[in-house]
Short mmCIF file of C-alpha atoms in Angstrom, two decimals:
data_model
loop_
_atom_site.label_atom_id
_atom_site.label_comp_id
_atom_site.label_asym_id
_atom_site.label_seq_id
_atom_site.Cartn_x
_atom_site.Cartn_y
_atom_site.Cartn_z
CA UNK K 1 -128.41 153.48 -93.68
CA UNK K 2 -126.87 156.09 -91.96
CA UNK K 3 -129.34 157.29 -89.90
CA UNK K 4 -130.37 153.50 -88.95
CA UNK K 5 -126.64 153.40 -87.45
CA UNK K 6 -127.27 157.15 -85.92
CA UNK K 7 -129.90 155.56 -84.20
CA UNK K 8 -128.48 152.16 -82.99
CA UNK K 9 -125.20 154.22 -81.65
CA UNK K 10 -127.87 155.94 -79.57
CA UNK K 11 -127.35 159.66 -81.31
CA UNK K 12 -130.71 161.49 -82.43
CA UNK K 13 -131.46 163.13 -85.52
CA UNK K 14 -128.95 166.43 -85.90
CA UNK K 15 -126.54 164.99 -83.91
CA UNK K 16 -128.83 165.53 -80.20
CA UNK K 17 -127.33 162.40 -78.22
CA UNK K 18 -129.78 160.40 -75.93
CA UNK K 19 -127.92 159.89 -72.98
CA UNK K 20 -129.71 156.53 -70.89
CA UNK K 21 -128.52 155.90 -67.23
CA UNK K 22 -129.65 154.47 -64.01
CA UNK K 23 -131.95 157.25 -63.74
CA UNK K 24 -134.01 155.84 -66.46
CA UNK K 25 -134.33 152.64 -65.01
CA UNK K 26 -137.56 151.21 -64.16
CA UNK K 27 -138.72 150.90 -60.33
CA UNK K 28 -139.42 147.22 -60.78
CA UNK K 29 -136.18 146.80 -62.38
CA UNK K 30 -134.48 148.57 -59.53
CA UNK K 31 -136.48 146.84 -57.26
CA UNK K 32 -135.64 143.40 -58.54
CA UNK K 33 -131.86 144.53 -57.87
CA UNK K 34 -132.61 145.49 -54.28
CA UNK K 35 -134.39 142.02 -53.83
CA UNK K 36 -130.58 140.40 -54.04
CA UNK K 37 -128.49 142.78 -51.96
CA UNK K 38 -128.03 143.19 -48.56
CA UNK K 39 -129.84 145.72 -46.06
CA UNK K 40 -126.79 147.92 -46.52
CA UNK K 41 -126.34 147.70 -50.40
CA UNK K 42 -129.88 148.80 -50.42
CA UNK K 43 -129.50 151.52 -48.66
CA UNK K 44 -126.68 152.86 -50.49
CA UNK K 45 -128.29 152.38 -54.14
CA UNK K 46 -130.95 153.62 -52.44
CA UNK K 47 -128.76 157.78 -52.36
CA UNK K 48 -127.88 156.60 -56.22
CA UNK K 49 -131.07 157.64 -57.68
CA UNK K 50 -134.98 158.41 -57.84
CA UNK K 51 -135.70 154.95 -58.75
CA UNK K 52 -133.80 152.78 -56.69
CA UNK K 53 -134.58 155.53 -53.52
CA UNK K 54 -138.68 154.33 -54.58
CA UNK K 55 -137.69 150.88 -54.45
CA UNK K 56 -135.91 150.70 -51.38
CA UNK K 57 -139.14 152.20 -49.79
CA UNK K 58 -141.02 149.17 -50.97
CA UNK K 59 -142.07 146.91 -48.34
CA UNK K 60 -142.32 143.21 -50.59
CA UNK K 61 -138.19 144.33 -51.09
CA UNK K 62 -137.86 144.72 -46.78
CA UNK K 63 -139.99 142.02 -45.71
CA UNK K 64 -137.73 139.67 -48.12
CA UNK K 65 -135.07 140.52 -45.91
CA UNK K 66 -137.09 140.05 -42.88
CA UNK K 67 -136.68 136.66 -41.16
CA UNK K 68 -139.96 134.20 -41.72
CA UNK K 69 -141.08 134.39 -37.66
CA UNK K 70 -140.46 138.28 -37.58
CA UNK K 71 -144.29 138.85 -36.01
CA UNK K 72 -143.37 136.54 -33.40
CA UNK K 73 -140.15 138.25 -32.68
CA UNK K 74 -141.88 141.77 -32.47
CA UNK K 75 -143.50 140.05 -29.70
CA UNK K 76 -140.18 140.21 -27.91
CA UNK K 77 -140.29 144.22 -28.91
CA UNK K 78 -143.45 144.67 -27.52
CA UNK K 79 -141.92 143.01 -24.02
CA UNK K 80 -138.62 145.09 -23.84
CA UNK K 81 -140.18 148.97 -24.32
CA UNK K 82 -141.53 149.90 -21.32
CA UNK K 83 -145.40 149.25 -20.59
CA UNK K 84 -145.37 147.24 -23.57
CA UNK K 85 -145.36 149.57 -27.04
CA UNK K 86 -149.24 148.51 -28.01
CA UNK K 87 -147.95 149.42 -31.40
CA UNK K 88 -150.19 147.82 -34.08
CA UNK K 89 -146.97 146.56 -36.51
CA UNK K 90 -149.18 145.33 -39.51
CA UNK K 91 -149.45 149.78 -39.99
CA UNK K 92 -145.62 150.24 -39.78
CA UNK K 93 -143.49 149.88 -42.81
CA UNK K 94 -141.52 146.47 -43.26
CA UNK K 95 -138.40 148.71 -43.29
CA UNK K 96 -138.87 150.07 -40.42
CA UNK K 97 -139.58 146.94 -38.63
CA UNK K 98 -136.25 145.60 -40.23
CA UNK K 99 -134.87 148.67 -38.36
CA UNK K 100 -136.20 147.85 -34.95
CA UNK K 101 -135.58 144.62 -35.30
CA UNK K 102 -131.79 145.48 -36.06
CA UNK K 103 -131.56 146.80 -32.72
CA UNK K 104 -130.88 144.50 -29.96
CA UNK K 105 -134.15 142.84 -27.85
CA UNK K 106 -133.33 142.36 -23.92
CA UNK K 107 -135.34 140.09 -22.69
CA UNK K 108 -135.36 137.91 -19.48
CA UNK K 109 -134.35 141.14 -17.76
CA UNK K 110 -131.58 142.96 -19.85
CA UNK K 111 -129.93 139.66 -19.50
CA UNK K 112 -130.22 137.74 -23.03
CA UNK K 113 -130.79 140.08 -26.08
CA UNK K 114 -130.98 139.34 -29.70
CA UNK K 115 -130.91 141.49 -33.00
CA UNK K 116 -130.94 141.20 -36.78
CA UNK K 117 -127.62 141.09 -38.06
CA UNK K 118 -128.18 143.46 -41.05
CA UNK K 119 -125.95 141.96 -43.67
CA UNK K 120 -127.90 138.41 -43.94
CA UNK K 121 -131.08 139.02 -41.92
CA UNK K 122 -129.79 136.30 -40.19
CA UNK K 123 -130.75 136.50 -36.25
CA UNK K 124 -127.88 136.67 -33.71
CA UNK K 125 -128.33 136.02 -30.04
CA UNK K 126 -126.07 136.91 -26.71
CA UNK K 127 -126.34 135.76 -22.86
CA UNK K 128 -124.78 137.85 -20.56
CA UNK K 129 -122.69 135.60 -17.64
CA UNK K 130 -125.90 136.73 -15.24
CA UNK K 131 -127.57 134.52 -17.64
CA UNK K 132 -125.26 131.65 -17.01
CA UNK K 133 -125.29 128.73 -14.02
CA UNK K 134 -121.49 129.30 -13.09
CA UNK K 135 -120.08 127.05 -9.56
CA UNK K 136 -119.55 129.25 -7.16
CA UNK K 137 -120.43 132.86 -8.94
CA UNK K 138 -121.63 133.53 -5.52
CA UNK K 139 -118.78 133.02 -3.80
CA UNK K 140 -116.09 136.08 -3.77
CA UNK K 141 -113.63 134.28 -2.66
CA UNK K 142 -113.61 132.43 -6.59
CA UNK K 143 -115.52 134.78 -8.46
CA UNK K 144 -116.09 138.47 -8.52
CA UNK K 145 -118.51 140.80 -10.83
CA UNK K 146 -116.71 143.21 -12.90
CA UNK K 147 -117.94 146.42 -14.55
CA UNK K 148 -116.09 147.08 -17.84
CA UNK K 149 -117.24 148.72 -21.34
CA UNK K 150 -115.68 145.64 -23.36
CA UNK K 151 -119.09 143.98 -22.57
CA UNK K 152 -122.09 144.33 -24.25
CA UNK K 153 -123.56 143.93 -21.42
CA UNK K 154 -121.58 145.93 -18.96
CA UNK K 155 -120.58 143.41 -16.77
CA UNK K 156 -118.57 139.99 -16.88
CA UNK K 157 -117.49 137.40 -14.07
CA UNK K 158 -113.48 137.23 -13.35
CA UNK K 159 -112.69 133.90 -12.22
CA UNK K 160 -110.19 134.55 -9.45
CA UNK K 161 -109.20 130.66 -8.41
CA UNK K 162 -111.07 128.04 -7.51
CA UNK K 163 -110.75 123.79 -8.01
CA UNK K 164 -114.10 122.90 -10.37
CA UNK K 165 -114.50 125.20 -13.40
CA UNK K 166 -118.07 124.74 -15.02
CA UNK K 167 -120.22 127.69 -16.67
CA UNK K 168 -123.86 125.79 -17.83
CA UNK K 169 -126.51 127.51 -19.86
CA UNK K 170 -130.24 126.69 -21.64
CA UNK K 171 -131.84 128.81 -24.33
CA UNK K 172 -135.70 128.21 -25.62
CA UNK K 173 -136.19 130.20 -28.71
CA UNK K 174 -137.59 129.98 -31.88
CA UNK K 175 -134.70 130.98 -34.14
CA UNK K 176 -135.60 131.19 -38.25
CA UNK K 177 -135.04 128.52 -40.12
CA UNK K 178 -130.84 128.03 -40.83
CA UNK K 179 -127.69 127.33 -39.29
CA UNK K 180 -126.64 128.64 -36.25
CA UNK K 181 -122.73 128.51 -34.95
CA UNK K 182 -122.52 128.69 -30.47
CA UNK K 183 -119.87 130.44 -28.72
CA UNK K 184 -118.44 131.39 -25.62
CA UNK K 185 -116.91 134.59 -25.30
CA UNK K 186 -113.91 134.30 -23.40
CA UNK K 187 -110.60 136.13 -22.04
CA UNK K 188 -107.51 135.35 -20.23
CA UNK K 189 -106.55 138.10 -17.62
CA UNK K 190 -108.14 140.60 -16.50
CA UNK K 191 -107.98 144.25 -18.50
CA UNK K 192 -108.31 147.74 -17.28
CA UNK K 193 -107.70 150.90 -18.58
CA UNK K 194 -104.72 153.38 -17.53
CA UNK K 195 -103.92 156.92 -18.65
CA UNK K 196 -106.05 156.20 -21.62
CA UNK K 197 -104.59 152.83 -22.26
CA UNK K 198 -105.68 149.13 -22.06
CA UNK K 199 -103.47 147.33 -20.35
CA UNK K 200 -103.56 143.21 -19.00
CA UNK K 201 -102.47 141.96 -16.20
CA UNK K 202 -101.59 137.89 -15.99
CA UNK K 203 -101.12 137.42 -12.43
CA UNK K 204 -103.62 135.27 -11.75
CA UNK K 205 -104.20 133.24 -14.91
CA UNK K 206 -102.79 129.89 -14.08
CA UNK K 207 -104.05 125.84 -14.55
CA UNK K 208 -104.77 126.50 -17.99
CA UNK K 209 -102.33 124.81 -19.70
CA UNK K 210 -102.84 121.38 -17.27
CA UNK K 211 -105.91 120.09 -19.12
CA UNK K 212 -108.25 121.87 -21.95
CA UNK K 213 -111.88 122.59 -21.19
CA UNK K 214 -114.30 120.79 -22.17
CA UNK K 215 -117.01 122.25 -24.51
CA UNK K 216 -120.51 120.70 -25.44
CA UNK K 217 -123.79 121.46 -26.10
CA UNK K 218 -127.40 119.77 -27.46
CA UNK K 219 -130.55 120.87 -28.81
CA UNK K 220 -134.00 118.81 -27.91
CA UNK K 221 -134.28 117.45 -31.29
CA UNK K 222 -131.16 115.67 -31.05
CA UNK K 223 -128.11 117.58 -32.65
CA UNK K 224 -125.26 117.61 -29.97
CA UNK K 225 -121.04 118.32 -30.20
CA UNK K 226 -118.40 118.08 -27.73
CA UNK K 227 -115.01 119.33 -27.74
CA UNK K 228 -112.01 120.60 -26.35
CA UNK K 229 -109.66 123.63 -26.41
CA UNK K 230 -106.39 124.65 -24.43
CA UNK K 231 -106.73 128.31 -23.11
CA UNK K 232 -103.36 129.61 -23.80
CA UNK K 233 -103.85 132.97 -25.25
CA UNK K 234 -104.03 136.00 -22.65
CA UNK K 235 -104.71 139.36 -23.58
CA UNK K 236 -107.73 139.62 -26.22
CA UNK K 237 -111.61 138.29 -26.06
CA UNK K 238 -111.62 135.26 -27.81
CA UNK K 239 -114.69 133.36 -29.83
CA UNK K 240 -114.80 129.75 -28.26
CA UNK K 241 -116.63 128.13 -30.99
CA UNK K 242 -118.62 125.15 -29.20
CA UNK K 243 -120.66 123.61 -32.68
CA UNK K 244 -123.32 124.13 -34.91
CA UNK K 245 -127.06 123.28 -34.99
CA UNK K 246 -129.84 123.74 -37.29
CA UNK K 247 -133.02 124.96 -36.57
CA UNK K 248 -135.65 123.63 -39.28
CA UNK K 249 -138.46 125.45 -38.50
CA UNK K 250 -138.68 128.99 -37.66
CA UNK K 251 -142.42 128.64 -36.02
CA UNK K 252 -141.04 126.10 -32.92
CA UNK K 253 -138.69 126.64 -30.66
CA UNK K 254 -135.65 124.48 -30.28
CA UNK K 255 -134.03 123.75 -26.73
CA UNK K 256 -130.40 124.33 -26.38
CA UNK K 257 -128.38 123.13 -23.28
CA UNK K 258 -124.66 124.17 -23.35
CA UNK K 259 -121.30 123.92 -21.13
CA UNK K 260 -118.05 124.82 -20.40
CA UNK K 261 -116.31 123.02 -18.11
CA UNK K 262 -112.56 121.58 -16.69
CA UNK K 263 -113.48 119.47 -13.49
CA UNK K 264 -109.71 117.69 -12.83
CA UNK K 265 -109.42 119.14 -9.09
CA UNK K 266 -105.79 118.15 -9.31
CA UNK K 267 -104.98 121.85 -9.61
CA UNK K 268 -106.77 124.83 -9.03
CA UNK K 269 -107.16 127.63 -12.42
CA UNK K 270 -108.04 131.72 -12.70
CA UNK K 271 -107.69 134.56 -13.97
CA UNK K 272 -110.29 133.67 -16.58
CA UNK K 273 -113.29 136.17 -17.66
CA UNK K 274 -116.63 135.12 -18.93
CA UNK K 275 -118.53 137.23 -20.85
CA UNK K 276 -121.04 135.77 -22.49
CA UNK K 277 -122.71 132.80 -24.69
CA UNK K 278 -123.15 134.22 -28.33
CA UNK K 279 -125.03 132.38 -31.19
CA UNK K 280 -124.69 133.65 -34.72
CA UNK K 281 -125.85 132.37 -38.08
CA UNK K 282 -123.22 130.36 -39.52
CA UNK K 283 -120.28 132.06 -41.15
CA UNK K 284 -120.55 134.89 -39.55
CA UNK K 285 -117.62 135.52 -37.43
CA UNK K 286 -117.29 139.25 -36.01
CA UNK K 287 -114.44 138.64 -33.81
CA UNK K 288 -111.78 136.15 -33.87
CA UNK K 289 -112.93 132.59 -33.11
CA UNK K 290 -111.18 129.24 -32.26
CA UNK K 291 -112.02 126.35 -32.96
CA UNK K 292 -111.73 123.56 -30.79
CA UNK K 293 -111.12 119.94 -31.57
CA UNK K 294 -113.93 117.56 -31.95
#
């Protein structure tokens, strides 16, 4: 009797206790944890022990996390590094191609990119204003090309004044299957950097508080929104949220058409920056967003 309890309290004959832990836990076991984290949480169990480091190599626990189109977005790879890489990606490990994958892809010159957004797997995609059909972009006496390092992309349009405001985009893509919110990527006043510090100057922001702008988009299967926002908030990049659309199936493309736009020539507007057009999976907001009214 007492040694049955010994036993079931996990202490060996003469008193020798048998210590169990995560070390002792089966690599299919560990594995099946890994299968429900994140990228990140896997990588951090993955330091924790020998078998949760042998199950994070595991490619059926990576390509799980991989999105379902991934060999046609390792196309887009194969585009971007110079000469084209040639690389034959059935040889390379699924965690390494969750790796490449979670750096961003230019395409269409350097001016669209898109990465994996490692928490989700979810894919994330940003236009640069180069990518953008903005009236008058060419025109210095409206707008003017900035250089600064608060863009991903290096560069943003500064609206200086001008009478019709409208900033029109397109995107063809096949994104995976799930819920995508659009955004434009916006800021009131234009930002520099002295003695080490941002500063913001408002001189020429004016005509936003007349009439909002107008935001809409729609996709060629028939989703569409439209709505409108007051810019009234100088100083910081703001998250114009536009709408959400679903894509159903990650092996066809789905055609988005989007705007910005306030057209009342009663009064002229500036001091606006564009950045760029961002699209993110749903819920996942890595700056601060507004959303404007249906």
């Amino acid at each position: 009797m007492g040694a049955g309890a010994s036993d079931l309290a996990g202490v060996e004959p003469r008193g020798k206790v048998a210590r169990a832990g995560l070390g002792d836990l089966p690599e299919l076991c560990a594995a099946e944890v890994l299968l429900r984290l994140g990228a990140p949480d896997v990588c951090r169990l993955a330091r924790l022990n020998r078998a949760f480091r042998g199950a994070a190599a595991a490619d059926f626990v990576w390509e799980a996390k991989l999105p379902g189109n991934y060999g046609r977005l390792l196309r887009f790879v194969d585009d971007a590094e110079e000469g084209g890489s040639g690389r034959d990606w059935s040889a390379v490990g699924k965690k390494d191609v969750f790796a490449r994958l979670a750096k961003p892809v230019p395409f269409d010159g350097g001016k669209r990119e898109f990465w994996l957004e490692k928490s989700k797997g979810g894919i994330c995609m940003a236009l640069s204003s180069k990518a953008l059909v903005i009236t008058g972009i060419d025109d210095r006496r409206y707008w003017i090309n900035m250089p600064t390092a608060e863009s991903r992309f290096q560069s943003i349009a500064y609206l200086q004044q001008i009478w019709w405001f409208e900033v029109v985009g397109e995107v063809d893509f096949c994104f995976p299957a799930g819920t995508y919110s659009l955004y434009f990527r916006l800021h009131l006043g234009k930002s520099s950097t002295r003695f080490g510090r941002r500063i913001c100057s408002s001189e020429q922001v004016h005509g936003w508080d007349k009439k909002p702008v107008r935001f809409q988009f729609s996709t060629s299967d028939g989703q569409h929104a439209v709505s409108q926002c007051y810019l009234d908030e100088p100083g910081s990049w703001i998250l114009y949220h536009v709408g959400d659309f679903v894509a159903s199936c990650s092996e066809e493309s789905i055609k988005l058409k989007f705007s910005l736009a306030q057209i009342d020539c009663t009064h002229t507007k500036g001091g606006l920056c564009v950045d760029s057009v961002l699209i993110y999976p749903k819920g996942f907001e890595p700056e601060r967003v507004i959303k404007a009214q249906k």
